[in-house]
PDB file of C-alpha atoms in Angstrom:
ATOM      1  CA  LYS A   1      33.515 -12.001-146.498  1.00 74.00           C
ATOM      2  CA  MET A   2      36.050 -14.437-145.070  1.00 73.00           C
ATOM      3  CA  VAL A   3      38.438 -16.512-147.191  1.00 77.00           C
ATOM      4  CA  ARG A   4      39.765 -19.724-145.557  1.00 79.00           C
ATOM      5  CA  ASP A   5      42.662 -21.991-146.440  1.00 81.00           C
ATOM      6  CA  GLU A   6      42.350 -25.726-147.126  1.00 83.00           C
ATOM      7  CA  ASN A   7      42.304 -26.413-143.362  1.00 84.00           C
ATOM      8  CA  GLY A   8      39.483 -23.941-142.748  1.00 81.00           C
ATOM      9  CA  LYS A   9      41.632 -21.329-141.082  1.00 83.00           C
ATOM     10  CA  PRO A  10      40.821 -17.701-141.930  1.00 79.00           C
ATOM     11  CA  ARG A  11      43.361 -16.282-144.360  1.00 78.00           C
ATOM     12  CA  LEU A  12      41.681 -13.157-145.623  1.00 76.00           C
ATOM     13  CA  ILE A  13      38.756 -11.026-144.565  1.00 76.00           C
ATOM     14  CA  LEU A  14      37.125  -8.805-147.127  1.00 73.00           C
ATOM     15  CA  GLY A  15      34.748  -6.057-146.100  1.00 73.00           C
ATOM     16  CA  VAL A  16      33.203  -2.850-147.221  1.00 75.00           C
ATOM     17  CA  THR A  17      32.985   0.220-145.056  1.00 73.00           C
ATOM     18  CA  GLN A  18      30.986   3.319-145.582  1.00 77.00           C
ATOM     19  CA  ASP A  19      31.689   6.700-144.041  1.00 77.00           C
ATOM     20  CA  VAL A  20      28.419   7.811-142.400  1.00 74.00           C
ATOM     21  CA  THR A  21      29.870  10.910-140.752  1.00 78.00           C
ATOM     22  CA  GLU A  22      27.977  13.330-142.997  1.00 82.00           C
ATOM     23  CA  ARG A  23      24.686  11.498-142.515  1.00 76.00           C
ATOM     24  CA  LYS A  24      25.136  11.415-138.728  1.00 78.00           C
ATOM     25  CA  GLN A  25      26.010  15.124-138.681  1.00 79.00           C
ATOM     26  CA  ALA A  26      22.927  15.911-140.779  1.00 73.00           C
ATOM     27  CA  GLU A  27      20.721  13.845-138.434  1.00 76.00           C
ATOM     28  CA  GLU A  28      22.147  15.623-135.371  1.00 79.00           C
ATOM     29  CA  SER A  29      21.670  19.016-137.036  1.00 76.00           C
ATOM     30  CA  LEU A  30      18.067  18.154-137.920  1.00 71.00           C
ATOM     31  CA  GLN A  31      17.377  16.967-134.364  1.00 77.00           C
ATOM     32  CA  MET A  32      18.816  20.198-132.917  1.00 76.00           C
ATOM     33  CA  SER A  33      16.733  22.258-135.334  1.00 69.00           C
ATOM     34  CA  GLU A  34      13.568  20.353-134.388  1.00 72.00           C
ATOM     35  CA  GLU A  35      14.302  20.815-130.676  1.00 72.00           C
ATOM     36  CA  ARG A  36      14.862  24.551-131.211  1.00 69.00           C
ATOM     37  CA  TYR A  37      11.596  24.835-133.197  1.00 61.00           C
ATOM     38  CA  ARG A  38       9.653  22.844-130.589  1.00 65.00           C
ATOM     39  CA  GLY A  39      11.084  25.022-127.791  1.00 63.00           C
ATOM     40  CA  LEU A  40      10.024  28.221-129.576  1.00 64.00           C
ATOM     41  CA  PHE A  41       6.616  26.763-130.445  1.00 58.00           C
ATOM     42  CA  ASN A  42       5.931  25.718-126.863  1.00 63.00           C
ATOM     43  CA  SER A  43       7.216  28.911-125.235  1.00 62.00           C
ATOM     44  CA  MET A  44       5.394  31.447-127.453  1.00 71.00           C
ATOM     45  CA  ILE A  45       3.075  33.748-125.539  1.00 85.00           C
ATOM     46  CA  ASP A  46       0.874  34.182-128.622  1.00 91.00           C
ATOM     47  CA  GLY A  47      -1.485  31.412-129.606  1.00 93.00           C
ATOM     48  CA  PHE A  48      -0.524  29.463-132.722  1.00 95.00           C
ATOM     49  CA  ALA A  49      -2.618  26.950-134.631  1.00 96.00           C
ATOM     50  CA  LEU A  50      -2.256  25.155-137.951  1.00 96.00           C
ATOM     51  CA  HIS A  51      -5.416  24.090-139.810  1.00 98.00           C
ATOM     52  CA  GLU A  52      -6.652  22.665-143.084  1.00 98.00           C
ATOM     53  CA  ILE A  53      -9.681  24.194-144.737  1.00 98.00           C
ATOM     54  CA  ILE A  54     -12.687  22.011-145.601  1.00 98.00           C
ATOM     55  CA  CYS A  55     -14.749  22.977-148.647  1.00 97.00           C
ATOM     56  CA  ASP A  56     -18.091  21.797-149.968  1.00 96.00           C
ATOM     57  CA  GLU A  57     -18.534  20.250-153.449  1.00 96.00           C
ATOM     58  CA  ASN A  58     -18.564  23.755-154.960  1.00 95.00           C
ATOM     59  CA  GLY A  59     -15.238  24.721-153.380  1.00 95.00           C
ATOM     60  CA  LYS A  60     -16.810  26.991-150.741  1.00 97.00           C
ATOM     61  CA  PRO A  61     -15.119  26.858-147.312  1.00 97.00           C
ATOM     62  CA  VAL A  62     -17.532  25.313-144.792  1.00 98.00           C
ATOM     63  CA  ASP A  63     -15.310  24.194-141.890  1.00 98.00           C
ATOM     64  CA  TYR A  64     -11.688  23.684-140.900  1.00 98.00           C
ATOM     65  CA  ARG A  65      -9.701  20.987-139.114  1.00 98.00           C
ATOM     66  CA  PHE A  66      -7.139  21.551-136.356  1.00 98.00           C
ATOM     67  CA  LEU A  67      -3.730  20.067-137.213  1.00 97.00           C
ATOM     68  CA  GLU A  68      -1.552  21.531-134.472  1.00 95.00           C
ATOM     69  CA  VAL A  69      -1.820  24.054-131.629  1.00 95.00           C
ATOM     70  CA  ASN A  70       0.671  25.385-129.122  1.00 94.00           C
ATOM     71  CA  PRO A  71       0.158  25.665-125.343  1.00 93.00           C
ATOM     72  CA  ALA A  72      -0.633  29.390-125.629  1.00 93.00           C
ATOM     73  CA  TYR A  73      -3.514  28.586-128.007  1.00 95.00           C
ATOM     74  CA  GLU A  74      -4.854  26.119-125.451  1.00 95.00           C
ATOM     75  CA  ARG A  75      -4.601  28.796-122.742  1.00 92.00           C
ATOM     76  CA  LEU A  76      -6.298  31.476-124.885  1.00 93.00           C
ATOM     77  CA  THR A  77      -9.202  29.256-125.898  1.00 93.00           C
ATOM     78  CA  GLY A  78      -9.466  27.135-122.766  1.00 94.00           C
ATOM     79  CA  ILE A  79      -9.504  24.006-124.951  1.00 95.00           C
ATOM     80  CA  GLN A  80      -6.826  21.312-124.683  1.00 95.00           C
ATOM     81  CA  SER A  81      -5.054  20.129-127.839  1.00 93.00           C
ATOM     82  CA  ALA A  82      -6.291  16.579-127.217  1.00 95.00           C
ATOM     83  CA  ASN A  83      -9.820  17.912-127.802  1.00 95.00           C
ATOM     84  CA  LEU A  84      -8.802  19.856-130.927  1.00 96.00           C
ATOM     85  CA  ILE A  85      -6.271  17.968-133.039  1.00 97.00           C
ATOM     86  CA  GLY A  86      -7.939  16.083-135.889  1.00 97.00           C
ATOM     87  CA  ARG A  87     -11.339  17.609-135.166  1.00 97.00           C
ATOM     88  CA  THR A  88     -13.123  20.406-136.997  1.00 98.00           C
ATOM     89  CA  VAL A  89     -14.017  23.769-135.530  1.00 97.00           C
ATOM     90  CA  LEU A  90     -17.743  23.041-135.912  1.00 97.00           C
ATOM     91  CA  GLU A  91     -17.322  19.768-134.003  1.00 97.00           C
ATOM     92  CA  VAL A  92     -15.509  21.509-131.157  1.00 96.00           C
ATOM     93  CA  MET A  93     -17.288  24.887-131.247  1.00 95.00           C
ATOM     94  CA  PRO A  94     -20.559  24.410-133.171  1.00 96.00           C
ATOM     95  CA  LYS A  95     -21.666  28.049-132.767  1.00 95.00           C
ATOM     96  CA  THR A  96     -18.548  29.436-134.453  1.00 95.00           C
ATOM     97  CA  GLU A  97     -19.501  32.446-136.567  1.00 95.00           C
ATOM     98  CA  SER A  98     -19.261  31.894-140.322  1.00 94.00           C
ATOM     99  CA  TYR A  99     -16.972  34.907-140.791  1.00 95.00           C
ATOM    100  CA  TRP A 100     -14.095  32.976-139.164  1.00 97.00           C
ATOM    101  CA  ILE A 101     -14.439  30.182-141.740  1.00 97.00           C
ATOM    102  CA  GLU A 102     -14.812  32.663-144.620  1.00 97.00           C
ATOM    103  CA  ILE A 103     -11.710  34.665-143.666  1.00 97.00           C
ATOM    104  CA  TYR A 104      -9.587  31.569-143.079  1.00 97.00           C
ATOM    105  CA  GLY A 105     -10.909  29.921-146.242  1.00 97.00           C
ATOM    106  CA  ASN A 106      -9.817  32.941-148.260  1.00 97.00           C
ATOM    107  CA  VAL A 107      -6.306  32.704-146.791  1.00 98.00           C
ATOM    108  CA  ALA A 108      -6.024  28.934-147.368  1.00 97.00           C
ATOM    109  CA  LEU A 109      -7.361  29.050-150.927  1.00 97.00           C
ATOM    110  CA  THR A 110      -5.700  32.246-152.212  1.00 96.00           C
ATOM    111  CA  GLY A 111      -2.461  32.204-150.250  1.00 96.00           C
ATOM    112  CA  ARG A 112      -3.016  35.851-149.242  1.00 97.00           C
ATOM    113  CA  SER A 113      -2.173  36.643-145.612  1.00 97.00           C
ATOM    114  CA  THR A 114      -4.441  38.810-143.503  1.00 97.00           C
ATOM    115  CA  PHE A 115      -4.469  40.621-140.176  1.00 97.00           C
ATOM    116  CA  PHE A 116      -7.725  41.419-138.376  1.00 96.00           C
ATOM    117  CA  GLU A 117      -9.579  41.761-135.085  1.00 95.00           C
ATOM    118  CA  ASN A 118     -12.769  39.827-134.470  1.00 94.00           C
ATOM    119  CA  TYR A 119     -15.069  38.562-131.752  1.00 95.00           C
ATOM    120  CA  SER A 120     -15.689  34.897-130.987  1.00 94.00           C
ATOM    121  CA  GLY A 121     -19.095  34.484-129.413  1.00 93.00           C
ATOM    122  CA  GLU A 122     -18.300  30.832-128.757  1.00 91.00           C
ATOM    123  CA  LEU A 123     -15.309  31.819-126.616  1.00 93.00           C
ATOM    124  CA  GLY A 124     -16.673  35.192-125.466  1.00 93.00           C
ATOM    125  CA  ARG A 125     -13.439  36.959-126.404  1.00 94.00           C
ATOM    126  CA  TYR A 126     -11.971  39.373-128.924  1.00 95.00           C
ATOM    127  CA  PHE A 127      -8.873  38.268-130.795  1.00 96.00           C
ATOM    128  CA  GLU A 128      -6.244  39.989-132.896  1.00 96.00           C
ATOM    129  CA  VAL A 129      -5.288  37.485-135.579  1.00 96.00           C
ATOM    130  CA  SER A 130      -2.559  37.185-138.152  1.00 96.00           C
ATOM    131  CA  ALA A 131      -3.370  34.403-140.632  1.00 97.00           C
ATOM    132  CA  TYR A 132      -1.153  33.085-143.405  1.00 97.00           C
ATOM    133  CA  CYS A 133      -0.986  30.135-145.790  1.00 97.00           C
ATOM    134  CA  PRO A 134       1.987  27.788-145.214  1.00 96.00           C
ATOM    135  CA  ARG A 135       0.808  25.510-148.075  1.00 96.00           C
ATOM    136  CA  PRO A 136      -2.252  25.350-150.347  1.00 95.00           C
ATOM    137  CA  GLY A 137      -5.395  24.334-148.484  1.00 97.00           C
ATOM    138  CA  GLN A 138      -3.915  25.144-145.080  1.00 97.00           C
ATOM    139  CA  PHE A 139      -3.739  28.222-142.910  1.00 97.00           C
ATOM    140  CA  ALA A 140      -1.885  29.096-139.744  1.00 96.00           C
ATOM    141  CA  VAL A 141      -2.921  31.687-137.204  1.00 97.00           C
ATOM    142  CA  ILE A 142      -1.070  33.638-134.576  1.00 95.00           C
ATOM    143  CA  MET A 143      -3.530  35.183-132.160  1.00 94.00           C
ATOM    144  CA  VAL A 144      -3.662  37.413-129.112  1.00 93.00           C
ATOM    145  CA  ASP A 145      -6.595  37.910-126.739  1.00 94.00           C
ATOM    146  CA  ILE A 146      -7.507  41.614-126.880  1.00 92.00           C
ATOM    147  CA  THR A 147     -10.727  41.391-124.867  1.00 87.00           C
ATOM    148  CA  GLU A 148      -9.512  43.703-122.089  1.00 86.00           C
ATOM    149  CA  ARG A 149      -8.378  46.315-124.605  1.00 84.00           C
ATOM    150  CA  LYS A 150     -11.738  46.149-126.411  1.00 75.00           C
ATOM    151  CA  LYS A 151     -13.620  46.524-123.109  1.00 83.00           C
ATOM    152  CA  ALA A 152     -11.477  49.549-122.223  1.00 82.00           C
ATOM    153  CA  GLU A 153     -12.198  51.082-125.655  1.00 78.00           C
ATOM    154  CA  GLN A 154     -15.939  50.500-125.183  1.00 79.00           C
ATOM    155  CA  ASP A 155     -15.813  52.019-121.682  1.00 75.00           C
ATOM    156  CA  THR A 156     -13.983  55.061-123.040  1.00 81.00           C
ATOM    157  CA  ARG A 157     -16.563  55.533-125.815  1.00 80.00           C
ATOM    158  CA  GLN A 158     -19.380  55.240-123.268  1.00 81.00           C
ATOM    159  CA  HIS A 159     -17.762  57.826-120.979  1.00 75.00           C
ATOM    160  CA  VAL A 160     -17.243  60.235-123.881  1.00 76.00           C
ATOM    161  CA  THR A 161     -20.913  59.843-124.853  1.00 78.00           C
ATOM    162  CA  GLU A 162     -22.011  60.461-121.258  1.00 75.00           C
ATOM    163  CA  LEU A 163     -19.807  63.563-121.029  1.00 73.00           C
ATOM    164  CA  GLU A 164     -21.237  64.867-124.310  1.00 73.00           C
ATOM    165  CA  VAL A 165     -24.771  64.369-123.004  1.00 74.00           C
ATOM    166  CA  LEU A 166     -23.910  66.121-119.741  1.00 69.00           C
ATOM    167  CA  TYR A 167     -22.265  68.973-121.607  1.00 66.00           C
ATOM    168  CA  GLU A 168     -25.241  69.385-123.965  1.00 70.00           C
ATOM    169  CA  SER A 169     -27.751  69.197-121.103  1.00 69.00           C
ATOM    170  CA  GLY A 170     -25.643  71.701-119.142  1.00 66.00           C
ATOM    171  CA  LEU A 171     -25.753  74.123-122.092  1.00 63.00           C
ATOM    172  CA  ALA A 172     -29.515  73.676-122.384  1.00 64.00           C
ATOM    173  CA  LEU A 173     -29.987  74.286-118.673  1.00 60.00           C
ATOM    174  CA  SER A 174     -27.817  77.416-118.736  1.00 67.00           C
ATOM    175  CA  GLN A 175     -29.877  78.750-121.674  1.00 65.00           C
ATOM    176  CA  LEU A 176     -33.082  78.123-119.740  1.00 62.00           C
ATOM    177  CA  LEU A 177     -31.740  79.865-116.644  1.00 69.00           C
ATOM    178  CA  ASN A 178     -30.142  82.772-118.520  1.00 74.00           C
ATOM    179  CA  PRO A 179     -32.357  83.598-121.495  1.00 69.00           C
ATOM    180  CA  LYS A 180     -31.157  86.519-123.618  1.00 65.00           C
TER     181      LYS A 180
END
């Protein structure tokens, strides 16, 4: 506020100042933290997604909505975030097996984390998944594509079975050729 004399000349200026140093430092610290988080989120090699569970009128999980995904999740699923965010899994992948919704619903509604391996027929891949509840009604997943490992395990089991059959048939043949 300015106080003037009888001729209108300024004589006194009154003002209030406020030290905003702490607020500015807090804002800068928050911005740095967000940039660090975003950098980690975008550079993860594991897929990450945040969802909210959708329940029917009886409280049974029936679907879930995508809230956020990282670039690795897009790469693992082959689906861009623009086609996921805000949409439900059954809108995006209508043939999703019910066990995915059941497992994730349990995490979102109970708060209990879980770790499992499962197959997605919709994506044609096996995934190793760690799911946890960041807040009630939501769940986050960190996932890795383990399809190649699963195929190698299946191939190994098949080879072992074939070797067992060959071994057994070899024993039978040797008993036929060398009866006692």
